[in-house]
């Protein structure tokens, strides 16, 4: 384990004198924006909601209305949220690697793009997009259609696909579903080529995302983890800093910016 107490223990040349950087983020990065994580003991979504019923295709087939309404509830929380200092620090980090920078996120909230990050790969989809459960066609819904009183009266929840009449679902990746092929292929490629890899705010419990830090480490990247708690990545990371992403990342990026101009 390489848990360090202060960010000045991190070897800046190993992070700044390289031309390629990949960051992988998880729900912990959005926690300080007020969006619940999944596995945190008291506050995580899976401590209150049933994963099998709400985040699998089987759960949707069994009760599409329940799943649609749960995602409506989560959309309302996310719509009210704004990026936090961790998201903005990652925008500045991208500026330090003009040749090659990728931000791979498991988050579906779109906050990295809202903050201004450019090269974002959304591994698990985006909660504000929809698609048809039957034919997979993307479905655009008017802002006020989903969950409107009129639809509830007609019991058209979830809404119907205009192409085939199938149930509309959020365009996110549930358990037992493959990740978008291009996203995971690009993520593996960039993780295996980068020289600096940051893992921020993820329990690294869900595959295939959880394999990316291993891929980067095996290929020789310097691996830096930021999390409030140790995770499986802590065992093989070069540096783990325990603390909140919104507090650690701005300080670390500021130090990297200072180092890069000298
Ligand atoms: C802070 C903080 C702060 C808090 N600052 N830190 C290989 C081995 C074993 C199992 C599998 C395997 N391959 C596949 C599987 C099965 C399965 C899986 O991984 N299961 C595991 C649970 C064992 N994987 C899948 O099913 C995937 N599909 C797949 O592999 O398909 C194969 C296939 C091929 C062909 C045909 C069919 C299938 C799909 C996985 C989809 C995951 N989906 C979800 C839901 C998305 C939609 C939604 O939001 O509703 O994605 S589940 C949920 O977990 C969500 C997240 O993106 C994902 C990861 O969670 P994350 O981000 O790490 O959050 P937490 O809560 O776990 O952790 C938060 C962390 O932050 C904690 O560590 C805190 O300490 C920390 N933290 N505050 C810094 N302020
Ligand atoms: Zn359809």
Tab-separated table of C-alpha atoms and ligand atoms in Angstrom, residues 132 135 161 163-164 166, ligand 2:
chain	number	residue	atom	x	y	z
A	132	UNK	CA	-35.845	2.173	-26.903
A	135	UNK	CA	-35.141	-1.568	-30.932
A	161	UNK	CA	-40.792	4.470	-28.832
A	163	UNK	CA	-40.552	3.786	-34.160
A	164	UNK	CA	-41.634	0.435	-32.738
A	166	UNK	CA	-41.396	-0.442	-27.272
B	2	LIG	ZN1	-38.176	1.099	-30.657
